[in-house]
PDB file of C-alpha atoms in Angstrom:
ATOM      1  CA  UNK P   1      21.299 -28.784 -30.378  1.00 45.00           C
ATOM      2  CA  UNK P   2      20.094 -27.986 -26.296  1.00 50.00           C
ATOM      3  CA  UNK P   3      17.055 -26.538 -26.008  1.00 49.00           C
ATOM      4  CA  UNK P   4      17.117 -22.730 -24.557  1.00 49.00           C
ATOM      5  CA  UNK P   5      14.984 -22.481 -21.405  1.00 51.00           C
ATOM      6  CA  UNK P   6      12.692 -19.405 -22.624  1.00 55.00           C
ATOM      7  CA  UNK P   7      10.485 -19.651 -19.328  1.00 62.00           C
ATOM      8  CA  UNK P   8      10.028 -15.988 -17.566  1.00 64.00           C
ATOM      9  CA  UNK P   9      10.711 -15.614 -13.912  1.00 79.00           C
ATOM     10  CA  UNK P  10       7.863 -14.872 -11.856  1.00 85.00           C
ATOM     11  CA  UNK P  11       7.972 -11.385  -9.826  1.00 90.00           C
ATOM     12  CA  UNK P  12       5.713 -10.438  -7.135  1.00 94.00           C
ATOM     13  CA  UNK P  13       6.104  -6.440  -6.292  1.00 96.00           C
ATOM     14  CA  UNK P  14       3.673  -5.157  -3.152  1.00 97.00           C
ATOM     15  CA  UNK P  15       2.856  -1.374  -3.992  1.00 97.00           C
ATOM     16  CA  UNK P  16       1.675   0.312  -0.253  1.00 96.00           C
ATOM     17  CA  UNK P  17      -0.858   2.580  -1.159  1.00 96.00           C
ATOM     18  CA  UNK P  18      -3.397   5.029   0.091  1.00 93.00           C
ATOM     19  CA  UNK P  19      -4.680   8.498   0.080  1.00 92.00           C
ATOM     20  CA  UNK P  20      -1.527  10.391  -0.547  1.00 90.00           C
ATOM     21  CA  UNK P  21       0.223  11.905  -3.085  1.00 91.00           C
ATOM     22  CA  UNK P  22       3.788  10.586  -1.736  1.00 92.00           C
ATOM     23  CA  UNK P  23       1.963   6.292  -2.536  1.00 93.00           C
ATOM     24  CA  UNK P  24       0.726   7.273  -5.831  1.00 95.00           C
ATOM     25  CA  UNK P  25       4.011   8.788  -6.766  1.00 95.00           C
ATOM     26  CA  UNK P  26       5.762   5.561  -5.583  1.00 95.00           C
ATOM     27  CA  UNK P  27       3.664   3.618  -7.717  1.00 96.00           C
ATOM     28  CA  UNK P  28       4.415   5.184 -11.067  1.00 95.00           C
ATOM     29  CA  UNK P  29       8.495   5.209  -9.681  1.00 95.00           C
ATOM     30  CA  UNK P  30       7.377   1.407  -9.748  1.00 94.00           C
ATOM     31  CA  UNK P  31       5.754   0.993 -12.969  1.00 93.00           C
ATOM     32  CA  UNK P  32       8.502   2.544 -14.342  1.00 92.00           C
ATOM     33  CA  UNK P  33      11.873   1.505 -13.021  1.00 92.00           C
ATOM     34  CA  UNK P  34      10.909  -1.980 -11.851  1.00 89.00           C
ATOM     35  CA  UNK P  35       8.982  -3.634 -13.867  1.00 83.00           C
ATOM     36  CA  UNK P  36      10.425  -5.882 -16.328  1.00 78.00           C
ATOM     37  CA  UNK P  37       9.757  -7.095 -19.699  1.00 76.00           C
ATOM     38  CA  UNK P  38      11.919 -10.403 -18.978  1.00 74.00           C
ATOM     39  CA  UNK P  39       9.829 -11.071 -16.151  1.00 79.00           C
ATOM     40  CA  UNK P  40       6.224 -11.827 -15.700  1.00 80.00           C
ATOM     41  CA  UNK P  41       5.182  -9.017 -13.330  1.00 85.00           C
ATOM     42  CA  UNK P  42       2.449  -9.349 -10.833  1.00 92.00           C
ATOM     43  CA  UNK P  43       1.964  -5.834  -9.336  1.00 95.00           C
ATOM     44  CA  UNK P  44      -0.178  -5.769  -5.586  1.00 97.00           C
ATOM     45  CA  UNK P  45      -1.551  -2.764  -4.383  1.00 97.00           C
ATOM     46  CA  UNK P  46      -1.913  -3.203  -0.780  1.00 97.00           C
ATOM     47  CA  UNK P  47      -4.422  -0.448   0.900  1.00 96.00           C
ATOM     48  CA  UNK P  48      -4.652  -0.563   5.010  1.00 95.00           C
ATOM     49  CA  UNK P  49      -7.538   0.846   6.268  1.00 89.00           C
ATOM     50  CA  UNK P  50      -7.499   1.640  10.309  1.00 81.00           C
ATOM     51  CA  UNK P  51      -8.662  -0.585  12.779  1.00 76.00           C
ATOM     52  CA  UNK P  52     -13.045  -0.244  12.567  1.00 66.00           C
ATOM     53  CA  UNK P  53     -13.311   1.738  16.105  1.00 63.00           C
ATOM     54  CA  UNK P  54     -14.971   0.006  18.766  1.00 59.00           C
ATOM     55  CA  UNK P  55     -18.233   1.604  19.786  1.00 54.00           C
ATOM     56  CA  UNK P  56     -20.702   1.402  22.624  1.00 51.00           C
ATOM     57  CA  UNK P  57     -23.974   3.368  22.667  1.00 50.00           C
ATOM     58  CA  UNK P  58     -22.356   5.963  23.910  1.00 50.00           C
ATOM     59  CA  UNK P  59     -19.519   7.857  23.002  1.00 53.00           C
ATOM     60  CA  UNK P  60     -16.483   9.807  25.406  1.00 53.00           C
ATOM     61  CA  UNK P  61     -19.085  13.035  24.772  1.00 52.00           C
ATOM     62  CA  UNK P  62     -22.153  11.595  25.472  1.00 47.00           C
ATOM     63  CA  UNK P  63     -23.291  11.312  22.398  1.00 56.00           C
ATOM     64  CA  UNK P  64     -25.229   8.301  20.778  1.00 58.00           C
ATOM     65  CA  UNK P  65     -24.108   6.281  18.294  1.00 59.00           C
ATOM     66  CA  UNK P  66     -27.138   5.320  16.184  1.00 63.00           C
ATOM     67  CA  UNK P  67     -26.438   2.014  13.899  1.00 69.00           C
ATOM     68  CA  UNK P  68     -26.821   4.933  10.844  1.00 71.00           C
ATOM     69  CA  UNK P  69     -23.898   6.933  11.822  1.00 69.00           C
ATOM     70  CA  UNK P  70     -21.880   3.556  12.266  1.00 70.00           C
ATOM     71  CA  UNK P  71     -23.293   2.257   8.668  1.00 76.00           C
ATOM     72  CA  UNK P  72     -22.736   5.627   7.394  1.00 78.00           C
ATOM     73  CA  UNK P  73     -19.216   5.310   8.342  1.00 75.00           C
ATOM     74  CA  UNK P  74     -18.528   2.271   7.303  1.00 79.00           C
ATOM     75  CA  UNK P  75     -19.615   3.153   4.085  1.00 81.00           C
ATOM     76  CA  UNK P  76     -17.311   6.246   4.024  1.00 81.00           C
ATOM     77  CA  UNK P  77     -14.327   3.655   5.199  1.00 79.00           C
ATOM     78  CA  UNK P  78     -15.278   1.383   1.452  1.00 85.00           C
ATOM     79  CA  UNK P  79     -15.696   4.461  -0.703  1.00 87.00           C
ATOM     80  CA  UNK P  80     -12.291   5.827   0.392  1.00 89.00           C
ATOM     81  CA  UNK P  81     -10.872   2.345  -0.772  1.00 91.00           C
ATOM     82  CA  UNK P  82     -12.794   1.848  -3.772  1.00 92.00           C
ATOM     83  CA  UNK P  83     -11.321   5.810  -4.198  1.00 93.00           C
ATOM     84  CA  UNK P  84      -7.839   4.907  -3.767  1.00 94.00           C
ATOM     85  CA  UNK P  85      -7.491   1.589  -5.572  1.00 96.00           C
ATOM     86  CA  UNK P  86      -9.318   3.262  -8.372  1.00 95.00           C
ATOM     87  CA  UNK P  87      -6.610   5.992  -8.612  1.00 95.00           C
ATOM     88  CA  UNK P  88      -3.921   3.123  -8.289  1.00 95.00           C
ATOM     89  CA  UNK P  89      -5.456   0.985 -11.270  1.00 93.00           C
ATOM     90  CA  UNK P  90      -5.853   3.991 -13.039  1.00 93.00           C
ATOM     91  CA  UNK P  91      -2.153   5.002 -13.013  1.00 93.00           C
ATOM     92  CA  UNK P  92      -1.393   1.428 -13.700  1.00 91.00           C
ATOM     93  CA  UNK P  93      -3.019   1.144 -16.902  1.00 88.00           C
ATOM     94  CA  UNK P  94      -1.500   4.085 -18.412  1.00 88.00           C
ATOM     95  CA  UNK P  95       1.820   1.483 -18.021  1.00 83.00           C
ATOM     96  CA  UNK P  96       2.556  -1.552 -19.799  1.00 69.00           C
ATOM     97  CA  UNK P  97      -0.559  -4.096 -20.171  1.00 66.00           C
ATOM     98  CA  UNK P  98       1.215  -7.330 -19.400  1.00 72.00           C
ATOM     99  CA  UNK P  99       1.312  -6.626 -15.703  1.00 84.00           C
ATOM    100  CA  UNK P 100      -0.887  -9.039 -13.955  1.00 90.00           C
ATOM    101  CA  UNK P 101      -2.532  -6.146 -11.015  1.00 93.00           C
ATOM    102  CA  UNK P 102      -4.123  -7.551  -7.504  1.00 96.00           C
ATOM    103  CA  UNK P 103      -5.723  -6.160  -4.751  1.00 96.00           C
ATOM    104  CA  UNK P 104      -5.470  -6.263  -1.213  1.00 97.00           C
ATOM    105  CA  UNK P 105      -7.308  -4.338   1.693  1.00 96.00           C
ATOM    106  CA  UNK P 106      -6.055  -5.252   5.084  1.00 94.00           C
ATOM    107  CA  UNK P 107      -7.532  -3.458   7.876  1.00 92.00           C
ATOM    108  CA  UNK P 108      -5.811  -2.755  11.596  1.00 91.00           C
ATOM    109  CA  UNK P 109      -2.398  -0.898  12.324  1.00 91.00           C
ATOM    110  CA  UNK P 110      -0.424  -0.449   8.305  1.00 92.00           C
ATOM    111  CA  UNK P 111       2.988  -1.350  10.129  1.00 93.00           C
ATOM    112  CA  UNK P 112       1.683  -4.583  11.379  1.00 94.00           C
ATOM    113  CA  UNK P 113      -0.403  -5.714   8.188  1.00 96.00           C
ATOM    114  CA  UNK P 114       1.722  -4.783   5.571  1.00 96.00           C
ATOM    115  CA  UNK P 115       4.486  -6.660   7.091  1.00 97.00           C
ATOM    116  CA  UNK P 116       2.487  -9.933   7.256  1.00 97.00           C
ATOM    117  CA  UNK P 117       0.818  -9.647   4.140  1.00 97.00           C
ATOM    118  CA  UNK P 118       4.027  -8.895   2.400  1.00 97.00           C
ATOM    119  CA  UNK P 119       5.487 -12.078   4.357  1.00 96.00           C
ATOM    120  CA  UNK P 120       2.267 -14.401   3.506  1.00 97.00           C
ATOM    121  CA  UNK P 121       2.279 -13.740   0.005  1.00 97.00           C
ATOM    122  CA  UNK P 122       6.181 -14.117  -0.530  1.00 96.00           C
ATOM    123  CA  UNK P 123       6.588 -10.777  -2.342  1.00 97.00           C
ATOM    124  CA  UNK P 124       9.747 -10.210  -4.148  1.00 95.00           C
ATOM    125  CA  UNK P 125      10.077  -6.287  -3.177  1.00 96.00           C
ATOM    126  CA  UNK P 126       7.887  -3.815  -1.431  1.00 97.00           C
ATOM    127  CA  UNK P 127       7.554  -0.697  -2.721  1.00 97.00           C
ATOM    128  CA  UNK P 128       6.246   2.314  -0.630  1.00 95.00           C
ATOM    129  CA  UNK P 129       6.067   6.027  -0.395  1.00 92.00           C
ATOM    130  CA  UNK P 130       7.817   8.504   1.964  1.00 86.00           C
ATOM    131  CA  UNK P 131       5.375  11.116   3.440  1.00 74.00           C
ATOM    132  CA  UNK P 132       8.989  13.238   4.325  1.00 66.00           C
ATOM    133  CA  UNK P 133       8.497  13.438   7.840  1.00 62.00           C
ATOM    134  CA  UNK P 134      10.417  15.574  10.131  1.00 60.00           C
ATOM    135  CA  UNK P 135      12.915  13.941  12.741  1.00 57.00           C
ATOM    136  CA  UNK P 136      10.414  15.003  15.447  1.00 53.00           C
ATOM    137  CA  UNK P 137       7.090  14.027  13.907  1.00 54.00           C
ATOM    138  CA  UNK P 138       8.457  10.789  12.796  1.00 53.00           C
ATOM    139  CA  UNK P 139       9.551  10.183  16.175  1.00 53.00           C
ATOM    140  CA  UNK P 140       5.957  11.032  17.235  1.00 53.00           C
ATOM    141  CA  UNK P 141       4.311   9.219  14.999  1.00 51.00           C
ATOM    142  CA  UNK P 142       6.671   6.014  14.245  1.00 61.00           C
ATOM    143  CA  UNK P 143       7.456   5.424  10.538  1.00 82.00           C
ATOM    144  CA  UNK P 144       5.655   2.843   8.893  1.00 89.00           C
ATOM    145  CA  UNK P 145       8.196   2.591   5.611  1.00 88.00           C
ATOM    146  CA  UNK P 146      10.964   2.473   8.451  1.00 86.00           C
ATOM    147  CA  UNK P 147       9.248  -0.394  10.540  1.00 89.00           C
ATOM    148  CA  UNK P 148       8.640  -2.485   7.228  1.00 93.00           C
ATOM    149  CA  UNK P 149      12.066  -1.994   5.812  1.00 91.00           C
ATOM    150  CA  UNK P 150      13.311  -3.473   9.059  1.00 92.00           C
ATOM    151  CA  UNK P 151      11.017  -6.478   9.706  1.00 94.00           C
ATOM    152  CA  UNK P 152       9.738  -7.632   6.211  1.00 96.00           C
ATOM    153  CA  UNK P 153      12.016 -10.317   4.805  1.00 95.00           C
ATOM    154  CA  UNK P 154      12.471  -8.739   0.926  1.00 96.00           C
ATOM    155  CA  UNK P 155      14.179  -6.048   0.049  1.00 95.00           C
ATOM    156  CA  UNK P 156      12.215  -2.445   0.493  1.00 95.00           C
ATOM    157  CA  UNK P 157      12.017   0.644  -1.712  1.00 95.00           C
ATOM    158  CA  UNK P 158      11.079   4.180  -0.133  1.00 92.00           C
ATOM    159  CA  UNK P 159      10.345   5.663  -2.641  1.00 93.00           C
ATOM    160  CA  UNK P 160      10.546  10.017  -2.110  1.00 89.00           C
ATOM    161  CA  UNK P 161       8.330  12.520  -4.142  1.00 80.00           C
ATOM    162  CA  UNK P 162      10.853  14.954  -5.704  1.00 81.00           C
ATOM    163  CA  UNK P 163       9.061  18.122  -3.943  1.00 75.00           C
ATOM    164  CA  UNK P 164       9.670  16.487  -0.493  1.00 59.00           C
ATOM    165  CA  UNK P 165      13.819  16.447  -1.301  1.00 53.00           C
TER     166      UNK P 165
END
């Protein structure tokens, strides 16, 4: 008699997330269409916060910077992620409990970092949210879902909230 091979396949899924309803939204669309029971599922939720601003003693105004205000806001820039990845982990336990969940906060432009990290860490899928951007704004702004789904090298889900169809 052959022995069955019973071991699970390994599956690395990169959520994007961050302050918006349109990441959280992509997340549960994750929990619940991707993960597998046949696989053992490690779930990252990847938060990017902006580049820390360089400052000098005084700003374009005139106005200086005291080391408060820049501790202060530095401290804002932490509670916002502790915020976020809270709400993440929260919607993630009300899912299955055999999903192994990671953090990651990069910091510096989201295109950029989420398409290395996703690279370094040799995710199986990325999973992110569409904000539903107009043609114009989107051509203003640049789309980060649009720049990953071109440059990261596994497959990409854009994931769109049903009241931005």
């Amino acid at each position: 008699m052959e022995a069955v091979n019973l071991k699970k396949k390994q599956c690395k899924i990169v959520v994007a997330v961050d302050e918006s309803a349109e990441s959280m939204f992509a997340l549960s669309w994750c929990l619940s269409n991707l993960i597998s029971q046949a696989t053992i599922n490690t779930l990252v939720l990847l938060y990017v916060k902006p580049p820390p601003p360089v400052y000098s003693s005084l700003d374009v105004a005139g106005y200086i910077f005291s080391g408060d205000m820049i501790r202060a806001l530095e401290a804002y820039g932490n509670d916002l992620v502790n915020s976020v990845m809270g709400r993440a982990e929260d919607i993630c336990g009300k899912f299955s409990s055999n999903i192994k969940v990671d953090r990651i906060v990069g910091s510096g432009d989201a295109r950029d970092v989420i398409c290395n990290i996703v690279d370094k860490i040799k995710a199986d899928t990325l999973v992110m949210g569409s904000h539903g951007y107009g043609f114009f704004k989107r051509a203003i702004l640049g789309s980060v879902s649009d720049h990953c789904a071109k440059h990261v090298k596994c497959p990409v889900v854009i994931v769109k909230h049903p009241e931005k169809i």
